mmCIF file of C-alpha atoms in Angstrom:
data_model
loop_
_atom_site.group_PDB
_atom_site.id
_atom_site.type_symbol
_atom_site.label_atom_id
_atom_site.label_comp_id
_atom_site.label_asym_id
_atom_site.label_seq_id
_atom_site.Cartn_x
_atom_site.Cartn_y
_atom_site.Cartn_z
ATOM 1 C CA MET A 281 -43.559 1.596 2.342
ATOM 2 C CA GLU A 282 -42.785 2.785 5.884
ATOM 3 C CA GLN A 283 -39.621 4.587 4.815
ATOM 4 C CA LEU A 284 -41.623 6.828 2.459
ATOM 5 C CA ILE A 285 -43.945 8.243 5.137
ATOM 6 C CA GLY A 286 -42.976 11.827 5.934
ATOM 7 C CA LYS A 287 -41.038 12.276 2.688
ATOM 8 C CA ARG A 288 -41.804 15.245 0.439
ATOM 9 C CA MET A 289 -42.510 14.745 -3.267
ATOM 10 C CA LYS A 290 -40.347 16.529 -5.839
ATOM 11 C CA HIS A 291 -42.814 16.285 -8.747
ATOM 12 C CA ASP A 292 -46.552 15.742 -9.283
ATOM 13 C CA ILE A 293 -47.502 12.064 -9.348
ATOM 14 C CA LEU A 294 -49.994 11.246 -12.096
ATOM 15 C CA ASN A 295 -52.138 8.160 -12.520
ATOM 16 C CA ALA A 296 -52.712 6.284 -15.773
ATOM 17 C CA TYR A 297 -55.344 8.869 -16.816
ATOM 18 C CA GLY A 298 -53.023 11.825 -16.324
ATOM 19 C CA VAL A 299 -54.767 13.011 -13.147
ATOM 20 C CA THR A 300 -52.571 14.320 -10.324
ATOM 21 C CA ILE A 301 -53.104 12.078 -7.311
ATOM 22 C CA VAL A 302 -50.226 13.432 -5.189
ATOM 23 C CA PRO A 303 -49.089 17.000 -5.979
ATOM 24 C CA ALA A 304 -45.482 18.174 -5.930
ATOM 25 C CA ASP A 305 -44.155 19.353 -2.554
ATOM 26 C CA SER A 306 -46.775 17.381 -0.603
ATOM 27 C CA VAL A 307 -45.691 15.113 2.229
ATOM 28 C CA LEU A 308 -46.495 11.417 2.001
ATOM 29 C CA THR A 309 -48.743 9.853 4.631
ATOM 30 C CA ARG A 310 -49.652 6.224 5.119
ATOM 31 C CA GLU A 311 -52.937 6.894 3.308
ATOM 32 C CA SER A 312 -51.302 8.646 0.347
ATOM 33 C CA VAL A 313 -48.829 5.779 -0.058
ATOM 34 C CA ASN A 314 -51.773 3.349 -0.108
ATOM 35 C CA ILE A 315 -53.393 5.499 -2.793
ATOM 36 C CA LEU A 316 -50.210 5.272 -4.882
ATOM 37 C CA ILE A 317 -50.261 1.499 -4.490
ATOM 38 C CA ASN A 318 -53.943 1.347 -5.513
ATOM 39 C CA HIS A 319 -53.077 3.325 -8.654
ATOM 40 C CA ARG A 320 -50.213 0.910 -9.366
ATOM 41 C CA ILE A 321 -47.523 3.570 -9.032
ATOM 42 C CA ASP A 322 -43.970 2.174 -8.751
ATOM 43 C CA LEU A 323 -42.879 3.333 -5.301
ATOM 44 C CA TYR A 324 -39.206 2.765 -6.143
ATOM 45 C CA SER A 325 -39.347 5.300 -8.989
ATOM 46 C CA LEU A 326 -40.641 8.237 -6.919
ATOM 47 C CA SER A 327 -38.646 11.472 -7.017
ATOM 48 C CA LEU A 328 -38.205 12.860 -3.516
ATOM 49 C CA ALA A 329 -37.302 16.450 -2.709
ATOM 50 C CA GLU A 330 -33.755 17.014 -1.447
ATOM 51 C CA ASP A 331 -32.812 17.954 2.123
ATOM 52 C CA GLN A 332 -35.683 16.012 3.645
ATOM 53 C CA LYS A 333 -36.731 16.932 7.143
ATOM 54 C CA PRO A 334 -38.905 14.384 8.938
ATOM 55 C CA VAL A 335 -42.520 15.455 9.223
ATOM 56 C CA ALA A 336 -44.832 13.909 11.816
ATOM 57 C CA GLU A 337 -47.541 11.906 10.073
ATOM 58 C CA ASN A 338 -50.321 13.327 12.263
ATOM 59 C CA SER A 339 -49.410 16.907 11.404
ATOM 60 C CA ILE A 340 -50.028 16.463 7.685
ATOM 61 C CA GLN A 341 -52.430 13.581 7.576
ATOM 62 C CA LEU A 342 -55.709 15.482 7.687
ATOM 63 C CA GLY A 343 -55.368 18.127 4.979
ATOM 64 C CA GLU A 344 -53.373 15.887 2.673
ATOM 65 C CA LEU A 345 -55.810 13.013 3.012
ATOM 66 C CA VAL A 346 -58.866 15.225 2.390
ATOM 67 C CA GLN A 347 -57.376 16.720 -0.779
ATOM 68 C CA GLN A 348 -56.240 13.384 -2.132
ATOM 69 C CA THR A 349 -59.647 11.849 -1.441
ATOM 70 C CA VAL A 350 -61.398 14.724 -3.231
ATOM 71 C CA THR A 351 -59.079 14.322 -6.244
ATOM 72 C CA ILE A 352 -59.708 10.594 -6.530
ATOM 73 C CA SER A 353 -63.436 11.004 -5.906
ATOM 74 C CA LYS A 354 -63.680 13.604 -8.669
ATOM 75 C CA GLU A 355 -61.865 11.351 -11.116
ATOM 76 C CA LEU A 356 -64.122 8.395 -10.326
ATOM 77 C CA PHE A 357 -67.341 10.415 -10.452
ATOM 78 C CA GLU A 358 -66.406 11.984 -13.786
ATOM 79 C CA SER A 359 -65.720 8.527 -15.229
ATOM 80 C CA ILE A 360 -69.450 7.825 -14.870
ATOM 81 C CA LEU A 361 -70.178 10.234 -17.732
ATOM 82 C CA VAL A 362 -68.109 8.050 -20.058
ATOM 83 C CA SER A 363 -68.827 4.550 -18.769
ATOM 84 C CA ARG A 364 -72.425 5.235 -17.610
ATOM 85 C CA LYS A 365 -71.598 2.984 -14.649
ATOM 86 C CA VAL A 366 -70.718 3.715 -11.024
ATOM 87 C CA PRO A 367 -67.123 2.482 -10.394
ATOM 88 C CA LEU A 368 -68.209 0.776 -7.199
ATOM 89 C CA MET A 369 -65.095 -1.318 -6.566
ATOM 90 C CA GLU A 370 -62.779 1.667 -7.016
ATOM 91 C CA ILE A 371 -64.886 3.862 -4.706
ATOM 92 C CA ARG A 372 -64.937 1.132 -2.066
ATOM 93 C CA ASN A 373 -61.182 0.570 -2.324
ATOM 94 C CA GLU A 374 -59.887 4.114 -2.858
ATOM 95 C CA VAL A 375 -62.417 6.508 -1.312
ATOM 96 C CA LEU A 376 -64.323 4.698 1.434
ATOM 97 C CA PRO A 377 -61.255 3.779 3.575
ATOM 98 C CA ALA A 378 -60.211 7.444 3.631
ATOM 99 C CA ILE A 379 -63.730 8.579 4.602
ATOM 100 C CA LEU A 380 -63.764 6.117 7.496
ATOM 101 C CA GLN A 381 -60.268 7.151 8.583
ATOM 102 C CA LEU A 382 -61.015 10.873 8.465
ATOM 103 C CA SER A 383 -64.125 10.430 10.610
ATOM 104 C CA LYS A 384 -61.911 9.119 13.434
ATOM 105 C CA ASN A 385 -60.024 12.406 13.780
ATOM 106 C CA PRO A 386 -60.208 13.273 17.509
ATOM 107 C CA ASP A 387 -60.566 17.040 16.948
ATOM 108 C CA ILE A 388 -63.894 17.466 15.159
ATOM 109 C CA PHE A 389 -63.435 21.199 14.619
ATOM 110 C CA GLU A 390 -60.100 20.598 12.914
ATOM 111 C CA LEU A 391 -61.931 17.981 10.855
ATOM 112 C CA PHE A 392 -64.791 20.325 9.931
ATOM 113 C CA GLU A 393 -62.279 22.958 8.818
ATOM 114 C CA ALA A 394 -60.374 20.439 6.699
ATOM 115 C CA VAL A 395 -63.453 19.188 4.831
ATOM 116 C CA LYS A 396 -64.988 22.617 4.139
ATOM 117 C CA ALA A 397 -65.502 23.249 0.444
ATOM 118 C CA LYS A 398 -63.521 26.257 -0.735
ATOM 119 C CA ASP A 399 -63.533 26.013 -4.533
ATOM 120 C CA ASP A 400 -64.513 22.735 -6.250
ATOM 121 C CA TYR A 401 -67.730 22.582 -4.252
ATOM 122 C CA VAL A 402 -69.494 19.565 -5.771
ATOM 123 C CA TYR A 403 -66.645 17.093 -5.192
ATOM 124 C CA GLN A 404 -65.485 18.564 -1.877
ATOM 125 C CA HIS A 405 -69.112 18.372 -0.750
ATOM 126 C CA ASN A 406 -69.294 14.643 -1.529
ATOM 127 C CA VAL A 407 -66.289 13.936 0.678
ATOM 128 C CA GLY A 408 -67.369 16.379 3.404
ATOM 129 C CA VAL A 409 -70.850 14.889 3.691
ATOM 130 C CA GLY A 410 -69.374 11.394 3.659
ATOM 131 C CA VAL A 411 -67.075 12.233 6.576
ATOM 132 C CA ILE A 412 -69.658 14.134 8.649
ATOM 133 C CA SER A 413 -72.334 11.453 8.136
ATOM 134 C CA THR A 414 -69.854 8.783 9.235
ATOM 135 C CA LEU A 415 -69.013 10.848 12.319
ATOM 136 C CA ILE A 416 -72.723 11.019 13.211
ATOM 137 C CA GLY A 417 -72.973 7.261 12.624
ATOM 138 C CA ARG A 418 -70.155 6.717 15.115
ATOM 139 C CA TRP A 419 -71.978 8.869 17.672
ATOM 140 C CA MET A 420 -75.062 6.683 17.086
ATOM 141 C CA ASN A 421 -72.932 3.584 17.798
ATOM 142 C CA LEU A 422 -73.596 1.952 14.439
ATOM 143 C CA ASP A 423 -71.758 -1.324 13.937
ATOM 144 C CA ASP A 424 -68.996 -1.576 11.329
ATOM 145 C CA SER A 425 -71.192 -3.013 8.568
ATOM 146 C CA GLU A 426 -73.860 -0.332 9.015
ATOM 147 C CA LEU A 427 -71.200 2.374 9.191
ATOM 148 C CA SER A 428 -69.699 1.240 5.886
ATOM 149 C CA ILE A 429 -73.113 1.357 4.195
ATOM 150 C CA LEU A 430 -73.806 4.827 5.630
ATOM 151 C CA SER A 431 -70.361 6.120 4.563
ATOM 152 C CA LEU A 432 -70.804 4.879 1.019
ATOM 153 C CA ALA A 433 -74.382 6.171 0.809
ATOM 154 C CA ALA A 434 -73.331 9.618 2.080
ATOM 155 C CA THR A 435 -70.393 9.838 -0.333
ATOM 156 C CA LEU A 436 -72.704 8.928 -3.240
ATOM 157 C CA HIS A 437 -75.725 10.975 -2.107
ATOM 158 C CA ASP A 438 -75.290 13.641 -4.810
ATOM 159 C CA VAL A 439 -74.079 11.350 -7.605
ATOM 160 C CA GLY A 440 -77.087 12.389 -9.705
ATOM 161 C CA LYS A 441 -75.559 15.869 -10.068
ATOM 162 C CA ILE A 442 -72.988 14.388 -12.443
ATOM 163 C CA LYS A 443 -75.772 14.489 -15.057
ATOM 164 C CA LEU A 444 -76.659 18.168 -14.503
ATOM 165 C CA PRO A 445 -75.120 21.166 -16.347
ATOM 166 C CA LEU A 446 -72.142 22.685 -14.521
ATOM 167 C CA GLU A 447 -73.331 26.206 -15.330
ATOM 168 C CA VAL A 448 -76.435 25.546 -13.242
ATOM 169 C CA LEU A 449 -74.613 23.747 -10.410
ATOM 170 C CA ASN A 450 -72.040 26.556 -10.127
ATOM 171 C CA LYS A 451 -74.328 29.511 -10.842
ATOM 172 C CA PRO A 452 -73.224 32.410 -8.603
ATOM 173 C CA GLY A 453 -76.660 34.025 -8.358
ATOM 174 C CA LYS A 454 -80.107 32.869 -7.337
ATOM 175 C CA LEU A 455 -81.513 29.985 -9.365
ATOM 176 C CA SER A 456 -84.582 30.564 -11.509
ATOM 177 C CA GLU A 457 -87.600 28.357 -10.828
ATOM 178 C CA VAL A 458 -86.774 26.275 -13.916
ATOM 179 C CA GLU A 459 -83.160 25.835 -12.765
ATOM 180 C CA PHE A 460 -84.267 24.916 -9.245
ATOM 181 C CA GLN A 461 -86.633 22.257 -10.566
ATOM 182 C CA LEU A 462 -83.745 20.890 -12.640
ATOM 183 C CA ILE A 463 -81.448 20.750 -9.604
ATOM 184 C CA LYS A 464 -84.112 18.865 -7.649
ATOM 185 C CA LYS A 465 -83.980 16.088 -10.245
ATOM 186 C CA HIS A 466 -80.532 15.043 -8.997
ATOM 187 C CA THR A 467 -82.237 12.921 -6.332
ATOM 188 C CA ILE A 468 -84.101 10.838 -8.914
ATOM 189 C CA LEU A 469 -81.151 10.731 -11.317
ATOM 190 C CA GLY A 470 -78.910 9.468 -8.530
ATOM 191 C CA TYR A 471 -81.452 6.864 -7.447
ATOM 192 C CA GLU A 472 -81.837 5.542 -10.984
ATOM 193 C CA LEU A 473 -78.070 5.364 -11.433
ATOM 194 C CA LEU A 474 -77.436 3.580 -8.136
ATOM 195 C CA LYS A 475 -80.338 1.132 -8.160
ATOM 196 C CA GLY A 476 -78.973 -0.283 -11.414
ATOM 197 C CA THR A 477 -75.482 -0.802 -9.991
ATOM 198 C CA THR A 478 -74.669 -4.468 -9.413
ATOM 199 C CA GLY A 479 -73.560 -5.282 -5.878
ATOM 200 C CA LEU A 480 -74.890 -2.068 -4.348
ATOM 201 C CA SER A 481 -77.375 -2.095 -1.470
ATOM 202 C CA MET A 482 -80.744 -0.579 -2.353
ATOM 203 C CA ARG A 483 -80.410 1.374 0.880
ATOM 204 C CA ILE A 484 -77.632 3.424 -0.721
ATOM 205 C CA ALA A 485 -79.852 4.238 -3.703
ATOM 206 C CA ARG A 486 -82.612 5.189 -1.266
ATOM 207 C CA VAL A 487 -80.353 7.758 0.437
ATOM 208 C CA ALA A 488 -79.667 9.420 -2.923
ATOM 209 C CA LEU A 489 -83.433 9.648 -3.438
ATOM 210 C CA GLN A 490 -84.427 10.756 0.070
ATOM 211 C CA HIS A 491 -81.720 13.068 1.439
ATOM 212 C CA HIS A 492 -83.825 16.168 0.691
ATOM 213 C CA GLU A 493 -86.971 14.742 2.282
ATOM 214 C CA ARG A 494 -88.010 16.357 5.561
ATOM 215 C CA VAL A 495 -89.810 14.830 8.553
ATOM 216 C CA ASP A 496 -92.820 17.162 8.142
ATOM 217 C CA GLY A 497 -93.401 16.012 4.562
ATOM 218 C CA LYS A 498 -92.269 19.293 2.985
ATOM 219 C CA GLY A 499 -89.131 17.955 1.313
ATOM 220 C CA TYR A 500 -88.597 16.525 -2.153
ATOM 221 C CA PRO A 501 -88.904 14.628 -4.457
ATOM 222 C CA LEU A 502 -91.734 12.576 -2.898
ATOM 223 C CA GLY A 503 -92.827 14.642 0.106
ATOM 224 C CA LEU A 504 -92.271 11.728 2.503
ATOM 225 C CA LYS A 505 -92.825 12.075 6.251
ATOM 226 C CA LYS A 506 -90.539 10.844 9.026
ATOM 227 C CA GLU A 507 -91.931 7.312 9.285
ATOM 228 C CA ASN A 508 -91.211 6.684 5.598
ATOM 229 C CA ILE A 509 -87.689 8.160 5.514
ATOM 230 C CA ASP A 510 -84.697 5.857 6.012
ATOM 231 C CA VAL A 511 -82.687 6.897 9.085
ATOM 232 C CA PHE A 512 -79.547 6.967 6.920
ATOM 233 C CA SER A 513 -81.255 9.519 4.658
ATOM 234 C CA SER A 514 -81.994 11.644 7.736
ATOM 235 C CA ILE A 515 -78.365 11.434 8.878
ATOM 236 C CA VAL A 516 -77.130 12.511 5.451
ATOM 237 C CA ALA A 517 -79.666 15.373 5.423
ATOM 238 C CA VAL A 518 -78.102 16.794 8.621
ATOM 239 C CA ALA A 519 -74.545 16.388 7.296
ATOM 240 C CA ASP A 520 -75.557 17.848 3.915
ATOM 241 C CA ILE A 521 -76.955 21.040 5.441
ATOM 242 C CA PHE A 522 -74.120 21.485 7.951
ATOM 243 C CA HIS A 523 -71.443 21.125 5.274
ATOM 244 C CA ALA A 524 -73.264 23.382 2.814
ATOM 245 C CA MET A 525 -73.641 26.194 5.367
ATOM 246 C CA SER A 526 -70.021 25.793 6.546
ATOM 247 C CA SER A 527 -68.579 26.023 3.047
ATOM 248 C CA ARG A 528 -67.898 28.737 0.500
ATOM 249 C CA ARG A 529 -70.411 28.410 -2.315
ATOM 250 C CA PRO A 530 -70.855 30.277 -5.603
ATOM 251 C CA TYR A 531 -73.604 32.404 -4.044
ATOM 252 C CA HIS A 532 -72.597 32.782 -0.374
ATOM 253 C CA GLU A 533 -69.672 32.794 2.049
ATOM 254 C CA PRO A 534 -69.579 30.333 4.974
ATOM 255 C CA LEU A 535 -71.987 31.189 7.770
ATOM 256 C CA SER A 536 -70.765 31.826 11.312
ATOM 257 C CA PHE A 537 -70.742 28.957 13.803
ATOM 258 C CA HIS A 538 -73.665 30.427 15.740
ATOM 259 C CA GLU A 539 -75.746 30.959 12.599
ATOM 260 C CA ILE A 540 -75.208 27.367 11.500
ATOM 261 C CA VAL A 541 -76.190 25.868 14.859
ATOM 262 C CA SER A 542 -79.137 28.230 15.275
ATOM 263 C CA GLN A 543 -80.532 27.738 11.777
ATOM 264 C CA MET A 544 -80.194 23.972 11.949
ATOM 265 C CA SER A 545 -81.935 23.879 15.344
ATOM 266 C CA GLN A 546 -84.769 26.043 14.047
ATOM 267 C CA GLY A 547 -85.232 24.031 10.854
ATOM 268 C CA ARG A 548 -84.347 26.988 8.638
ATOM 269 C CA PHE A 549 -83.646 24.585 5.751
ATOM 270 C CA GLY A 550 -86.492 22.216 6.494
ATOM 271 C CA ALA A 551 -87.537 20.045 9.407
ATOM 272 C CA LEU A 552 -84.749 17.599 10.249
ATOM 273 C CA ASP A 553 -85.072 14.454 12.353
ATOM 274 C CA PRO A 554 -85.141 15.857 15.931
ATOM 275 C CA HIS A 555 -83.195 12.953 17.423
ATOM 276 C CA ILE A 556 -80.360 13.217 14.895
ATOM 277 C CA ILE A 557 -80.115 17.009 14.955
ATOM 278 C CA SER A 558 -80.055 16.986 18.784
ATOM 279 C CA LEU A 559 -77.399 14.275 18.848
ATOM 280 C CA PHE A 560 -75.260 16.181 16.349
ATOM 281 C CA ILE A 561 -75.488 19.579 18.015
ATOM 282 C CA GLU A 562 -75.046 18.226 21.557
ATOM 283 C CA ASN A 563 -71.972 16.191 20.618
ATOM 284 C CA MET A 564 -70.527 19.169 18.774
ATOM 285 C CA MET A 565 -71.180 21.688 21.545
ATOM 286 C CA LYS A 566 -69.787 19.570 24.373
ATOM 287 C CA ARG A 567 -66.532 19.283 22.441
ATOM 288 C CA LEU A 568 -66.236 23.076 22.504
ATOM 289 C CA VAL A 569 -65.044 23.066 26.128
ATOM 290 C CA GLY A 570 -61.393 24.103 26.159
ATOM 291 C CA LYS A 571 -61.537 25.552 22.644
ATOM 292 C CA GLN A 572 -60.536 29.098 21.768
ATOM 293 C CA VAL A 573 -63.337 30.948 19.982
ATOM 294 C CA LEU A 574 -63.829 34.241 18.179
ATOM 295 C CA LEU A 575 -66.942 36.130 19.250
ATOM 296 C CA THR A 576 -69.133 38.255 17.008
ATOM 297 C CA ASP A 577 -67.920 41.410 18.809
ATOM 298 C CA GLY A 578 -64.311 40.636 17.850
ATOM 299 C CA ARG A 579 -63.096 39.376 21.223
ATOM 300 C CA GLU A 580 -61.454 35.990 21.731
ATOM 301 C CA GLY A 581 -61.933 33.638 24.651
ATOM 302 C CA GLU A 582 -62.000 30.047 25.851
ATOM 303 C CA VAL A 583 -65.160 27.983 26.256
ATOM 304 C CA VAL A 584 -65.122 26.722 29.857
ATOM 305 C CA TYR A 585 -68.680 25.505 30.452
ATOM 306 C CA ILE A 586 -71.691 24.366 28.422
ATOM 307 C CA ASN A 587 -75.067 25.389 29.848
ATOM 308 C CA PRO A 588 -77.091 22.118 29.968
ATOM 309 C CA HIS A 589 -80.338 24.091 29.729
ATOM 310 C CA ASN A 590 -79.206 26.053 26.665
ATOM 311 C CA ILE A 591 -76.195 24.453 25.016
ATOM 312 C CA GLU A 592 -75.938 27.181 22.388
ATOM 313 C CA THR A 593 -74.942 29.794 25.022
ATOM 314 C CA PRO A 594 -71.782 28.590 26.827
ATOM 315 C CA LEU A 595 -69.659 30.371 29.425
ATOM 316 C CA ILE A 596 -66.608 32.058 27.893
ATOM 317 C CA LYS A 597 -63.416 32.915 29.763
ATOM 318 C CA LEU A 598 -62.045 36.240 28.501
ATOM 319 C CA ALA A 599 -58.790 37.918 29.494
ATOM 320 C CA ASP A 600 -60.243 39.643 32.553
ATOM 321 C CA TYR A 601 -63.622 38.031 33.325
ATOM 322 C CA PHE A 602 -66.168 35.357 32.435
ATOM 323 C CA LEU A 603 -68.837 36.042 29.825
ATOM 324 C CA ASP A 604 -72.127 34.148 30.051
ATOM 325 C CA LEU A 605 -73.611 34.116 26.553
ATOM 326 C CA SER A 606 -77.029 33.218 27.972
ATOM 327 C CA LEU A 607 -77.066 36.729 29.494
ATOM 328 C CA GLU A 608 -75.552 38.483 26.459
ATOM 329 C CA ARG A 609 -78.066 37.740 23.746
ATOM 330 C CA ASP A 610 -76.368 39.976 21.172
ATOM 331 C CA ILE A 611 -72.993 38.218 21.389
ATOM 332 C CA HIS A 612 -72.411 34.825 19.786
ATOM 333 C CA ILE A 613 -69.615 32.495 18.723
ATOM 334 C CA LYS A 614 -68.483 33.446 15.251
ATOM 335 C CA SER A 615 -65.848 30.760 14.705
ATOM 336 C CA ILE A 616 -63.599 28.242 16.398
ATOM 337 C CA ILE A 617 -59.910 29.236 16.434
ATOM 338 C CA ALA A 618 -57.643 26.434 15.242
#
C-alpha cells in the first residue's frame, strides 16, 4: 500500500456500482488507498500515469480526501432511496474515518475552504457539517466515543432531504411558503428514518430532528427551548449555519468572513446556544493571528493582534502602518488569503 501513496492515477477508478471513487489524474493518499481497499479494488491492477513525480501526501490530502468523501457519501445516501435503509456499516467504515481525519487539519481556514460547497450542495453540505461539528467537538474536549457519535450525527443530520424533490432543494429563487413547509419536513423525515435503523444511537436521530431548533423556542419542528435541546443538536446547528453561509448555494454566493461572524453572533438565523457560538467564534478568531487577509476596501494585510474586548475587530499590519479595525468601523475582513 505504502508504495502507491503519491502516485497519480491514469484512469478513473470505478466501484462495483459504476461510481467514480478516485478520478483520473488524482494523486493517491493514504485515505484514498483505504477507500479503494474498502471498495475491494485490486490494488495490483491500478493503472498509474507515466513519468511519476513524488507528491507530498500533506499537499494533496485535504482536497482529495474531501472530494472522495463527498463522492462516497453521495453514493451511500442515494442507496437509501432504493433499499429504504441507512447503510450504517458502510457510513461508519467509509465516511466517518475521513470526517474524523479531516477535522484534525491544523489550518482551520484551509479546512473551511476545502469543505465549502461549490456545486453539489446537499452532499458537500453533509460532509462539511460533519467536519465542522467534529472540530467544535474537539474544542469542547469531547472524548473519543462522544466525538464519534457527534461526527456521525452531524454527517446524517440532513438525511431526511433524500426524500424531498431535487427541484425544491436546488431551487435558485426564493421558496414559496408551501415549498418552505415541505423543506422543514426533512427534520421529521430524517428522525423517522434514523430511529428505525438498527444499531444506531437515538441521540443521532434526535440531532436530525432538532438541528433547526433554537434556544429561544423559535426554531422548528417542535419549537423547543434550550433546556430541551440536545447539546449535539446545538453544535450541529452552529456548523450547519456556518457552512451554509460560507458556501455557494443556488440562491446566493458565499458571504464575506465578517458577515458570517457578525450574523452568527447576532443570531441572524435564529438564536444559537451562546456557549457554543462563543467557543466557535473565539477559537476561529484567535487562529487568525499571522494570517493574510483581504479587507473590504481591497487592501491586504496580516492579522497581528486580536482585541480581547472585541474579537471581531483585530489589528491588521498593512504595508506601511497598522490598521485597528475597532477604530475603522466601515472596514472589515472580507476573506482569508490561502
